[in-house]
mmCIF file of C-alpha atoms and ligand atoms in Angstrom:
data_model
loop_
_atom_site.group_PDB
_atom_site.id
_atom_site.type_symbol
_atom_site.label_atom_id
_atom_site.label_comp_id
_atom_site.label_asym_id
_atom_site.label_seq_id
_atom_site.Cartn_x
_atom_site.Cartn_y
_atom_site.Cartn_z
ATOM 1 C CA MET A 12 12.403 9.930 -46.551
ATOM 2 C CA LYS A 13 11.915 8.510 -43.076
ATOM 3 C CA ALA A 14 8.505 8.654 -41.424
ATOM 4 C CA ARG A 15 8.387 10.869 -38.344
ATOM 5 C CA VAL A 16 7.006 9.257 -35.207
ATOM 6 C CA GLY A 17 6.529 10.420 -31.645
ATOM 7 C CA ILE A 18 6.336 8.770 -28.236
ATOM 8 C CA VAL A 19 3.971 10.137 -25.622
ATOM 9 C CA GLY A 20 5.046 8.860 -22.213
ATOM 10 C CA ALA A 21 8.639 8.143 -23.189
ATOM 11 C CA THR A 22 10.084 7.877 -19.682
ATOM 12 C CA GLY A 23 8.045 4.774 -18.822
ATOM 13 C CA TYR A 24 9.122 1.194 -19.424
ATOM 14 C CA THR A 25 7.198 0.744 -22.671
ATOM 15 C CA GLY A 26 8.392 4.148 -23.927
ATOM 16 C CA GLU A 27 12.004 3.267 -23.155
ATOM 17 C CA GLU A 28 11.662 0.003 -25.065
ATOM 18 C CA LEU A 29 10.237 1.901 -28.052
ATOM 19 C CA LEU A 30 13.235 4.257 -28.065
ATOM 20 C CA LEU A 31 15.473 1.217 -28.435
ATOM 21 C CA LEU A 32 13.437 -0.108 -31.373
ATOM 22 C CA ILE A 33 13.064 3.263 -33.108
ATOM 23 C CA ALA A 34 16.848 3.712 -33.003
ATOM 24 C CA ARG A 35 17.311 0.496 -34.978
ATOM 25 C CA HIS A 36 14.358 0.939 -37.363
ATOM 26 C CA PRO A 37 15.504 1.980 -40.860
ATOM 27 C CA ASN A 38 12.228 3.668 -41.931
ATOM 28 C CA ILE A 39 11.450 6.027 -39.058
ATOM 29 C CA GLU A 40 12.905 8.912 -37.122
ATOM 30 C CA LEU A 41 11.955 10.170 -33.696
ATOM 31 C CA ALA A 42 10.270 13.582 -33.884
ATOM 32 C CA PHE A 43 9.513 13.975 -30.168
ATOM 33 C CA ALA A 44 9.416 12.188 -26.840
ATOM 34 C CA THR A 45 7.209 13.459 -24.038
ATOM 35 C CA SER A 46 7.353 13.511 -20.280
ATOM 36 C CA GLU A 47 5.489 15.790 -17.919
ATOM 37 C CA LYS A 48 7.963 15.326 -15.061
ATOM 38 C CA GLU A 49 11.143 15.511 -17.142
ATOM 39 C CA GLN A 50 10.156 18.188 -19.670
ATOM 40 C CA GLY A 51 13.154 20.358 -20.588
ATOM 41 C CA GLN A 52 15.620 17.558 -19.719
ATOM 42 C CA LYS A 53 17.832 16.129 -22.445
ATOM 43 C CA LEU A 54 16.829 12.646 -23.612
ATOM 44 C CA CYS A 55 20.485 11.621 -23.966
ATOM 45 C CA SER A 56 21.067 12.369 -20.258
ATOM 46 C CA TYR A 57 17.992 10.402 -19.156
ATOM 47 C CA PHE A 58 18.783 7.483 -21.493
ATOM 48 C CA PRO A 59 22.597 7.510 -21.877
ATOM 49 C CA GLN A 60 22.445 3.905 -23.171
ATOM 50 C CA PHE A 61 20.890 5.003 -26.500
ATOM 51 C CA SER A 62 22.472 7.106 -29.211
ATOM 52 C CA LEU A 63 19.947 9.945 -29.263
ATOM 53 C CA PRO A 64 20.240 13.420 -30.813
ATOM 54 C CA SER A 65 22.250 15.441 -28.273
ATOM 55 C CA ASP A 66 19.905 18.450 -28.459
ATOM 56 C CA MET A 67 16.575 16.625 -28.126
ATOM 57 C CA ILE A 68 14.677 17.407 -24.935
ATOM 58 C CA PHE A 69 11.535 15.942 -23.410
ATOM 59 C CA ILE A 70 8.506 18.074 -24.178
ATOM 60 C CA SER A 71 5.061 17.915 -22.618
ATOM 61 C CA ALA A 72 2.280 15.938 -24.299
ATOM 62 C CA ASP A 73 0.398 19.157 -25.081
ATOM 63 C CA GLN A 74 3.501 20.690 -26.714
ATOM 64 C CA ALA A 75 3.861 17.538 -28.829
ATOM 65 C CA LEU A 76 0.659 18.474 -30.634
ATOM 66 C CA ASP A 77 2.628 21.248 -32.360
ATOM 67 C CA HIS A 78 5.021 18.687 -33.892
ATOM 68 C CA PRO A 79 3.369 16.975 -36.872
ATOM 69 C CA VAL A 80 4.092 13.258 -37.113
ATOM 70 C CA GLU A 81 2.815 10.383 -39.190
ATOM 71 C CA LEU A 82 2.322 8.060 -36.251
ATOM 72 C CA VAL A 83 2.318 8.399 -32.486
ATOM 73 C CA PHE A 84 2.834 5.740 -29.821
ATOM 74 C CA LEU A 85 0.820 6.434 -26.672
ATOM 75 C CA CYS A 86 2.448 4.894 -23.575
ATOM 76 C CA LEU A 87 0.121 6.338 -20.966
ATOM 77 C CA PRO A 88 -2.135 5.347 -18.077
ATOM 78 C CA ALA A 89 -5.764 4.462 -18.839
ATOM 79 C CA GLY A 90 -7.837 7.510 -19.749
ATOM 80 C CA GLU A 91 -4.903 9.679 -20.814
ATOM 81 C CA SER A 92 -4.499 7.911 -24.177
ATOM 82 C CA ALA A 93 -8.088 8.586 -25.197
ATOM 83 C CA ARG A 94 -7.838 12.242 -24.132
ATOM 84 C CA LEU A 95 -4.595 12.909 -26.019
ATOM 85 C CA GLY A 96 -5.299 10.413 -28.824
ATOM 86 C CA LYS A 97 -8.345 12.448 -29.792
ATOM 87 C CA SER A 98 -6.183 15.518 -30.488
ATOM 88 C CA PHE A 99 -3.510 13.578 -32.392
ATOM 89 C CA PHE A 100 -6.170 11.811 -34.438
ATOM 90 C CA SER A 101 -7.797 15.113 -35.429
ATOM 91 C CA GLN A 102 -4.421 16.104 -36.919
ATOM 92 C CA GLY A 103 -4.523 13.059 -39.212
ATOM 93 C CA CYS A 104 -1.933 11.125 -37.255
ATOM 94 C CA LYS A 105 -2.016 7.312 -36.953
ATOM 95 C CA ILE A 106 -2.176 6.061 -33.375
ATOM 96 C CA ILE A 107 -0.879 2.994 -31.585
ATOM 97 C CA ASP A 108 -2.026 2.971 -27.983
ATOM 98 C CA LEU A 109 -0.053 0.665 -25.711
ATOM 99 C CA GLY A 110 -2.655 1.214 -23.008
ATOM 100 C CA ALA A 111 -6.239 -0.006 -22.924
ATOM 101 C CA ASP A 112 -8.209 2.971 -24.225
ATOM 102 C CA PHE A 113 -8.625 1.594 -27.746
ATOM 103 C CA ARG A 114 -8.827 -2.138 -26.997
ATOM 104 C CA PHE A 115 -12.606 -2.256 -26.453
ATOM 105 C CA ALA A 116 -15.139 -1.645 -29.204
ATOM 106 C CA ASP A 117 -17.769 -0.759 -26.605
ATOM 107 C CA ALA A 118 -17.351 2.288 -24.318
ATOM 108 C CA GLN A 119 -19.591 0.752 -21.644
ATOM 109 C CA GLU A 120 -17.488 -2.381 -21.510
ATOM 110 C CA TYR A 121 -14.383 -0.153 -21.084
ATOM 111 C CA ASP A 122 -16.117 1.721 -18.271
ATOM 112 C CA ARG A 123 -17.054 -1.580 -16.596
ATOM 113 C CA TRP A 124 -13.434 -2.750 -16.391
ATOM 114 C CA TYR A 125 -11.583 0.574 -16.107
ATOM 115 C CA HIS A 126 -14.095 2.308 -13.829
ATOM 116 C CA GLN A 127 -14.140 5.545 -15.787
ATOM 117 C CA PRO A 128 -16.145 6.845 -18.729
ATOM 118 C CA HIS A 129 -14.305 6.637 -22.044
ATOM 119 C CA LYS A 130 -12.930 10.027 -23.108
ATOM 120 C CA ALA A 131 -13.242 9.475 -26.885
ATOM 121 C CA PRO A 132 -16.069 6.950 -27.468
ATOM 122 C CA GLU A 133 -16.641 8.344 -30.971
ATOM 123 C CA LEU A 134 -13.236 6.970 -32.029
ATOM 124 C CA LEU A 135 -13.807 3.382 -30.897
ATOM 125 C CA SER A 136 -15.447 2.293 -34.146
ATOM 126 C CA GLN A 137 -12.216 3.226 -35.954
ATOM 127 C CA ALA A 138 -9.923 1.339 -33.587
ATOM 128 C CA VAL A 139 -8.783 -2.245 -34.134
ATOM 129 C CA TYR A 140 -7.321 -4.786 -31.728
ATOM 130 C CA GLY A 141 -3.670 -5.195 -32.669
ATOM 131 C CA LEU A 142 -2.963 -8.874 -32.244
ATOM 132 C CA PRO A 143 -1.465 -9.296 -35.733
ATOM 133 C CA GLU A 144 -1.438 -13.092 -35.871
ATOM 134 C CA TRP A 145 -5.263 -12.998 -35.695
ATOM 135 C CA TYR A 146 -6.304 -9.548 -36.883
ATOM 136 C CA ARG A 147 -3.589 -8.635 -39.389
ATOM 137 C CA LYS A 148 -5.998 -7.565 -42.149
ATOM 138 C CA GLU A 149 -7.779 -5.127 -39.836
ATOM 139 C CA VAL A 150 -4.470 -3.673 -38.645
ATOM 140 C CA GLN A 151 -3.393 -3.125 -42.277
ATOM 141 C CA GLY A 152 -5.975 -0.445 -42.925
ATOM 142 C CA ALA A 153 -6.226 0.919 -39.406
ATOM 143 C CA LYS A 154 -5.719 4.491 -38.267
ATOM 144 C CA ILE A 155 -5.968 3.555 -34.575
ATOM 145 C CA VAL A 156 -4.603 0.357 -33.070
ATOM 146 C CA GLY A 157 -5.262 -0.753 -29.507
ATOM 147 C CA ASN A 158 -2.125 -2.727 -28.734
ATOM 148 C CA PRO A 159 -3.128 -5.767 -26.635
ATOM 149 C CA GLY A 160 -2.354 -6.025 -22.936
ATOM 150 C CA CYS A 161 0.604 -8.147 -21.865
ATOM 151 C CA TYR A 162 -1.345 -10.889 -20.058
ATOM 152 C CA PRO A 163 -4.008 -11.043 -22.816
ATOM 153 C CA THR A 164 -1.302 -11.408 -25.474
ATOM 154 C CA SER A 165 0.133 -14.455 -23.717
ATOM 155 C CA ALA A 166 -3.255 -16.065 -23.012
ATOM 156 C CA LEU A 167 -5.020 -15.240 -26.299
ATOM 157 C CA LEU A 168 -2.195 -16.604 -28.442
ATOM 158 C CA ALA A 169 -2.682 -19.856 -26.470
ATOM 159 C CA LEU A 170 -6.483 -19.906 -26.642
ATOM 160 C CA LEU A 171 -7.474 -18.487 -30.023
ATOM 161 C CA PRO A 172 -6.422 -21.515 -32.119
ATOM 162 C CA PHE A 173 -8.854 -23.648 -30.082
ATOM 163 C CA ASN A 174 -11.520 -20.966 -29.777
ATOM 164 C CA GLN A 175 -11.588 -20.277 -33.514
ATOM 165 C CA GLN A 176 -12.408 -23.942 -34.119
ATOM 166 C CA ASP A 177 -15.126 -23.891 -31.463
ATOM 167 C CA LEU A 178 -13.332 -26.549 -29.416
ATOM 168 C CA ILE A 179 -13.658 -24.915 -25.980
ATOM 169 C CA ALA A 180 -16.482 -26.146 -23.739
ATOM 170 C CA GLU A 181 -18.701 -23.718 -21.823
ATOM 171 C CA GLN A 182 -16.806 -24.056 -18.575
ATOM 172 C CA PRO A 183 -14.442 -21.652 -16.852
ATOM 173 C CA ILE A 184 -11.120 -21.071 -18.555
ATOM 174 C CA ILE A 185 -8.415 -20.847 -15.910
ATOM 175 C CA ILE A 186 -5.490 -18.574 -16.639
ATOM 176 C CA ASP A 187 -2.580 -18.678 -14.231
ATOM 177 C CA SER A 188 0.037 -16.059 -15.164
ATOM 178 C CA LYS A 189 3.321 -14.976 -13.664
ATOM 179 C CA SER A 190 4.779 -11.602 -14.548
ATOM 180 C CA GLY A 191 8.044 -9.759 -14.025
ATOM 181 C CA LEU A 192 7.865 -6.452 -12.188
ATOM 182 C CA SER A 193 8.255 -4.162 -15.217
ATOM 183 C CA GLY A 194 4.662 -5.141 -16.033
ATOM 184 C CA ALA A 195 3.578 -2.809 -13.230
ATOM 185 C CA GLY A 196 5.178 0.270 -14.844
ATOM 186 C CA LYS A 197 7.746 2.609 -13.355
ATOM 187 C CA THR A 198 5.683 4.058 -10.539
ATOM 188 C CA LEU A 199 6.552 2.265 -7.348
ATOM 189 C CA SER A 200 3.833 0.588 -5.318
ATOM 190 C CA ARG A 201 4.148 -1.442 -2.164
ATOM 191 C CA ALA A 202 3.911 -4.719 -4.134
ATOM 192 C CA SER A 203 6.633 -3.681 -6.582
ATOM 193 C CA HIS A 204 9.012 -2.400 -3.897
ATOM 194 C CA PHE A 205 12.240 -4.462 -3.853
ATOM 195 C CA MET A 206 11.713 -5.467 -0.225
ATOM 196 C CA GLU A 207 8.275 -6.894 -1.020
ATOM 197 C CA ALA A 208 9.029 -8.396 -4.432
ATOM 198 C CA ASN A 209 12.443 -9.942 -3.901
ATOM 199 C CA GLU A 210 12.404 -13.633 -2.873
ATOM 200 C CA ASN A 211 8.629 -13.551 -3.049
ATOM 201 C CA VAL A 212 5.764 -14.700 -5.246
ATOM 202 C CA VAL A 213 2.357 -13.179 -4.700
ATOM 203 C CA ALA A 214 -0.996 -13.316 -6.489
ATOM 204 C CA TYR A 215 -3.040 -10.142 -6.865
ATOM 205 C CA LYS A 216 -6.477 -9.214 -8.214
ATOM 206 C CA ALA A 217 -7.247 -12.921 -8.499
ATOM 207 C CA GLY A 218 -10.515 -14.245 -9.920
ATOM 208 C CA ARG A 219 -12.500 -11.842 -12.074
ATOM 209 C CA VAL A 220 -11.364 -8.430 -10.867
ATOM 210 C CA HIS A 221 -8.255 -7.807 -12.991
ATOM 211 C CA ARG A 222 -9.160 -5.574 -15.942
ATOM 212 C CA HIS A 223 -7.489 -7.909 -18.422
ATOM 213 C CA VAL A 224 -10.316 -10.407 -17.772
ATOM 214 C CA GLY A 225 -12.638 -8.062 -19.674
ATOM 215 C CA GLU A 226 -10.210 -7.701 -22.566
ATOM 216 C CA MET A 227 -9.693 -11.467 -22.903
ATOM 217 C CA GLU A 228 -13.405 -12.321 -22.690
ATOM 218 C CA THR A 229 -14.291 -9.613 -25.213
ATOM 219 C CA ILE A 230 -11.841 -10.969 -27.763
ATOM 220 C CA LEU A 231 -12.848 -14.602 -27.219
ATOM 221 C CA GLN A 232 -16.515 -13.730 -27.613
ATOM 222 C CA ARG A 233 -16.185 -11.598 -30.732
ATOM 223 C CA ASP A 234 -15.991 -14.686 -32.947
ATOM 224 C CA ALA A 235 -19.442 -15.736 -31.741
ATOM 225 C CA PHE A 236 -18.170 -18.636 -29.668
ATOM 226 C CA SER A 237 -19.048 -18.483 -26.034
ATOM 227 C CA PRO A 238 -16.485 -20.455 -24.095
ATOM 228 C CA GLY A 239 -17.647 -19.484 -20.624
ATOM 229 C CA HIS A 240 -16.015 -17.055 -18.259
ATOM 230 C CA ILE A 241 -12.391 -16.636 -17.285
ATOM 231 C CA LEU A 242 -10.832 -17.118 -13.861
ATOM 232 C CA PHE A 243 -7.529 -15.295 -13.873
ATOM 233 C CA THR A 244 -4.748 -15.397 -11.285
ATOM 234 C CA PRO A 245 -1.948 -12.937 -12.080
ATOM 235 C CA GLN A 246 1.156 -13.257 -9.933
ATOM 236 C CA LEU A 247 4.242 -11.118 -9.452
ATOM 237 C CA VAL A 248 7.532 -12.982 -9.489
ATOM 238 C CA PRO A 249 10.952 -11.513 -8.720
ATOM 239 C CA MET A 250 12.234 -10.962 -12.244
ATOM 240 C CA ALA A 251 12.441 -7.794 -14.319
ATOM 241 C CA ARG A 252 10.550 -8.913 -17.392
ATOM 242 C CA GLY A 253 8.639 -11.872 -18.813
ATOM 243 C CA ILE A 254 5.194 -13.490 -18.592
ATOM 244 C CA PHE A 255 4.570 -17.181 -18.200
ATOM 245 C CA SER A 256 0.948 -18.293 -18.540
ATOM 246 C CA CYS A 257 -0.612 -21.704 -17.958
ATOM 247 C CA VAL A 258 -4.027 -21.701 -19.630
ATOM 248 C CA TYR A 259 -6.429 -24.489 -18.627
ATOM 249 C CA PHE A 260 -9.709 -25.284 -20.351
ATOM 250 C CA THR A 261 -12.066 -28.169 -21.009
ATOM 251 C CA ALA A 262 -12.453 -29.192 -24.638
ATOM 252 C CA LYS A 263 -15.848 -30.082 -26.103
ATOM 253 C CA ASN A 264 -14.433 -33.439 -27.203
ATOM 254 C CA ALA A 265 -11.403 -35.518 -26.314
ATOM 255 C CA ILE A 266 -8.358 -34.240 -28.222
ATOM 256 C CA ALA A 267 -5.255 -36.411 -28.499
ATOM 257 C CA ASP A 268 -1.987 -34.799 -27.402
ATOM 258 C CA ARG A 269 -0.520 -34.719 -30.883
ATOM 259 C CA ASP A 270 -3.750 -33.292 -32.333
ATOM 260 C CA ALA A 271 -3.679 -30.477 -29.790
ATOM 261 C CA MET A 272 -0.090 -29.717 -30.804
ATOM 262 C CA GLN A 273 -1.109 -29.807 -34.450
ATOM 263 C CA ILE A 274 -3.886 -27.275 -33.851
ATOM 264 C CA LEU A 275 -1.282 -24.836 -32.512
ATOM 265 C CA ARG A 276 1.187 -25.649 -35.287
ATOM 266 C CA ASP A 277 -1.423 -25.134 -38.010
ATOM 267 C CA ALA A 278 -2.422 -21.802 -36.513
ATOM 268 C CA TYR A 279 1.095 -20.410 -36.392
ATOM 269 C CA GLU A 280 3.086 -22.252 -39.076
ATOM 270 C CA SER A 281 3.534 -19.142 -41.199
ATOM 271 C CA GLU A 282 4.098 -16.735 -38.309
ATOM 272 C CA ALA A 283 7.504 -15.185 -37.674
ATOM 273 C CA PHE A 284 6.948 -14.546 -33.977
ATOM 274 C CA VAL A 285 4.876 -17.405 -32.555
ATOM 275 C CA HIS A 286 6.560 -20.780 -32.121
ATOM 276 C CA VAL A 287 5.205 -24.117 -30.984
ATOM 277 C CA LEU A 288 7.811 -26.084 -29.049
ATOM 278 C CA ASP A 289 8.062 -29.796 -28.266
ATOM 279 C CA ASP A 290 8.639 -28.913 -24.614
ATOM 280 C CA ILE A 291 7.313 -26.437 -22.077
ATOM 281 C CA PRO A 292 8.861 -23.008 -22.815
ATOM 282 C CA SER A 293 10.381 -20.566 -20.354
ATOM 283 C CA THR A 294 10.370 -16.774 -20.246
ATOM 284 C CA ARG A 295 14.105 -16.571 -20.861
ATOM 285 C CA LEU A 296 13.574 -17.755 -24.457
ATOM 286 C CA ALA A 297 11.387 -14.747 -25.161
ATOM 287 C CA GLN A 298 13.381 -12.097 -23.295
ATOM 288 C CA ASN A 299 14.108 -8.896 -25.267
ATOM 289 C CA SER A 300 12.186 -10.149 -28.280
ATOM 290 C CA ASN A 301 8.832 -10.183 -30.030
ATOM 291 C CA HIS A 302 8.565 -13.959 -29.786
ATOM 292 C CA CYS A 303 5.923 -16.060 -28.088
ATOM 293 C CA PHE A 304 6.634 -19.717 -27.309
ATOM 294 C CA LEU A 305 3.824 -22.225 -26.840
ATOM 295 C CA HIS A 306 3.384 -25.842 -25.836
ATOM 296 C CA VAL A 307 0.235 -27.857 -25.078
ATOM 297 C CA LEU A 308 -0.658 -30.934 -23.041
ATOM 298 C CA SER A 309 -3.947 -32.740 -23.513
ATOM 299 C CA PHE A 310 -5.719 -35.135 -21.165
ATOM 300 C CA PRO A 311 -8.315 -36.878 -23.368
ATOM 301 C CA GLU A 312 -9.704 -38.954 -20.451
ATOM 302 C CA THR A 313 -11.148 -35.732 -18.957
ATOM 303 C CA ASN A 314 -11.101 -33.515 -22.088
ATOM 304 C CA GLN A 315 -8.777 -31.144 -20.265
ATOM 305 C CA ILE A 316 -6.122 -29.097 -22.004
ATOM 306 C CA VAL A 317 -3.324 -26.918 -20.680
ATOM 307 C CA VAL A 318 -1.463 -24.528 -22.961
ATOM 308 C CA PHE A 319 1.825 -22.956 -21.801
ATOM 309 C CA SER A 320 2.785 -19.556 -23.155
ATOM 310 C CA ALA A 321 5.957 -17.526 -22.617
ATOM 311 C CA ILE A 322 6.495 -13.944 -23.775
ATOM 312 C CA ASP A 323 8.359 -10.815 -22.735
ATOM 313 C CA ASN A 324 5.790 -8.385 -21.309
ATOM 314 C CA LEU A 325 7.677 -5.432 -22.834
ATOM 315 C CA GLY A 326 8.333 -7.406 -26.047
ATOM 316 C CA LYS A 327 5.401 -9.264 -27.607
ATOM 317 C CA GLY A 328 3.367 -8.003 -24.637
ATOM 318 C CA ALA A 329 3.898 -4.305 -25.437
ATOM 319 C CA SER A 330 6.465 -2.267 -27.391
ATOM 320 C CA TRP A 331 7.810 -4.881 -29.797
ATOM 321 C CA GLN A 332 4.275 -5.890 -30.748
ATOM 322 C CA ALA A 333 3.506 -2.167 -31.180
ATOM 323 C CA VAL A 334 6.348 -1.910 -33.719
ATOM 324 C CA GLN A 335 5.036 -5.055 -35.442
ATOM 325 C CA ASN A 336 1.671 -3.268 -35.701
ATOM 326 C CA MET A 337 3.333 -0.108 -37.023
ATOM 327 C CA ASN A 338 5.145 -2.132 -39.707
ATOM 328 C CA ILE A 339 1.809 -3.601 -40.814
ATOM 329 C CA MET A 340 0.002 -0.232 -40.769
ATOM 330 C CA MET A 341 2.784 1.347 -42.822
ATOM 331 C CA ASN A 342 3.061 -1.570 -45.295
ATOM 332 C CA TRP A 343 6.638 -2.336 -44.311
ATOM 333 C CA PRO A 344 7.955 -5.893 -43.863
ATOM 334 C CA GLU A 345 6.397 -7.014 -40.605
ATOM 335 C CA THR A 346 9.662 -8.097 -39.032
ATOM 336 C CA THR A 347 11.536 -4.807 -39.674
ATOM 337 C CA ALA A 348 13.666 -3.902 -36.612
ATOM 338 C CA LEU A 349 12.290 -6.885 -34.703
ATOM 339 C CA ILE A 350 14.589 -9.742 -35.667
HETATM 340 N N1 NAP B 411 4.782 -2.281 -18.546
HETATM 341 C C1 NAP B 411 4.282 -3.243 -19.304
HETATM 342 O O1 NAP B 411 4.800 -4.386 -19.340
HETATM 343 C C2 NAP B 411 3.081 -2.988 -20.169
HETATM 344 C C3 NAP B 411 2.680 -3.999 -21.065
HETATM 345 C C4 NAP B 411 1.558 -3.772 -21.891
HETATM 346 C C5 NAP B 411 0.855 -2.583 -21.776
HETATM 347 N N2 NAP B 411 1.262 -1.627 -20.867
HETATM 348 C C6 NAP B 411 0.472 -0.387 -20.811
HETATM 349 O O2 NAP B 411 1.214 0.641 -21.467
HETATM 350 C C7 NAP B 411 0.974 1.898 -20.823
HETATM 351 C C8 NAP B 411 2.330 2.467 -20.358
HETATM 352 O O3 NAP B 411 2.908 1.527 -19.452
HETATM 353 P P1 NAP B 411 4.357 1.726 -18.809
HETATM 354 O O4 NAP B 411 4.651 0.461 -18.088
HETATM 355 O O5 NAP B 411 5.311 2.250 -19.788
HETATM 356 O O6 NAP B 411 4.009 2.871 -17.722
HETATM 357 P P2 NAP B 411 5.009 3.726 -16.833
HETATM 358 O O7 NAP B 411 6.346 3.069 -16.763
HETATM 359 O O8 NAP B 411 4.293 3.980 -15.560
HETATM 360 O O9 NAP B 411 5.139 5.103 -17.661
HETATM 361 C C9 NAP B 411 4.030 5.954 -17.830
HETATM 362 C C10 NAP B 411 4.398 7.102 -18.748
HETATM 363 O O10 NAP B 411 3.233 7.933 -18.894
HETATM 364 C C11 NAP B 411 3.556 9.277 -18.615
HETATM 365 N N3 NAP B 411 2.378 9.914 -18.006
HETATM 366 C C12 NAP B 411 1.735 9.550 -16.863
HETATM 367 N N4 NAP B 411 0.651 10.322 -16.655
HETATM 368 C C13 NAP B 411 0.609 11.204 -17.687
HETATM 369 C C14 NAP B 411 -0.268 12.277 -18.041
HETATM 370 N N5 NAP B 411 -1.332 12.588 -17.285
HETATM 371 N N6 NAP B 411 -0.019 12.990 -19.172
HETATM 372 C C15 NAP B 411 1.054 12.688 -19.948
HETATM 373 N N7 NAP B 411 1.938 11.698 -19.647
HETATM 374 C C16 NAP B 411 1.709 10.963 -18.535
HETATM 375 C C17 NAP B 411 4.737 9.221 -17.682
HETATM 376 O O11 NAP B 411 5.470 10.420 -17.851
HETATM 377 P P3 NAP B 411 6.232 11.221 -16.683
HETATM 378 O O12 NAP B 411 7.677 11.192 -17.059
HETATM 379 O O13 NAP B 411 5.663 12.591 -16.734
HETATM 380 O O14 NAP B 411 5.949 10.494 -15.394
HETATM 381 C C18 NAP B 411 5.497 8.008 -18.209
HETATM 382 O O15 NAP B 411 6.338 8.387 -19.277
HETATM 383 C C19 NAP B 411 0.006 1.610 -19.673
HETATM 384 O O16 NAP B 411 -1.294 1.860 -20.089
HETATM 385 C C20 NAP B 411 0.193 0.113 -19.417
HETATM 386 O O17 NAP B 411 -0.935 -0.484 -18.847
HETATM 387 C C21 NAP B 411 2.353 -1.802 -20.088
#
């Protein structure tokens, strides 16, 4: 018997990507897909590119609560996932939130970065951070998974191998990231308008204001190491999908180039989705996949290190990683439907 799953917020970019993956997953079937704006519309008309049941229509998120499922993917703006997640959780349903509502263990820290009180603080102690390469064991037994943000996925996969060995000095970590426009979601803003984004590269929320700074610092600090604060410069580049991050930090000691590479290789040698390359990767390698590609350069004369990381923001940065988390939560082979 296939497990029944639902998508709340199915018309958005992450929801659309999940529909693609659910269609090819052998162990699950789609029980519902929600949209407030499109409720009553047929899914197969909205997404003619997928083979979807011809009679399935979008229902509202509140109606979805009447459809029992084993697991629900929440693809919603901040705040909405906690509100709706609470109701799904009370029905005994497993939750994977692609938004930020279950990424922080501390409600006050969430409030600090998302500028709103958390709507289900009592559930945070049950939620785990779903970066499987580092927190697989926690994901295995979890009922609620906070799927990591797209920028944090790219930067943390670069930093954690060094952080876990306490190699990062207490100086600012500089994260310079370029993202395709789908990272901004489907709702149009001035910055994501074609006329503004085409033939243009622009930084936004630079420094310490982007909310992903909080997520990245929280995860780096949870292993008791204190590598100093993050300076983060996200940039929009005129491509549909992909994130390319250059992560700069100062090491506590000089690390030879090949040793830096070996630290990454040791961390990910048994991982199906994280690859250490001999050269600097590009986003095209990771497009439409759950893969992350890394490379590192070390400058022992100044102890400086730069790690390059390429992912697909909708892939390893969102929906594909969410399916990886589902596979782990359900005790299925981790790569099911992903390779
Ligand atoms: N895009 C990315 O690359 C990416 C990567 C990692 C994480 N995320 C996170 O994943 C979440 C979804 O992102 P997205 O890019 O898919 O967003 P999106 O394209 O803007 O889609 C948002 C979805 O949420 C629904 N929605 C909005 N407000 C709602 C409400 N009050 N009640 C119920 N449904 C509501 C919308 O439904 P309607 O049809 O009714 O509008 C739509 O289906 C966000 O938290 C985002 O930060 C996104």
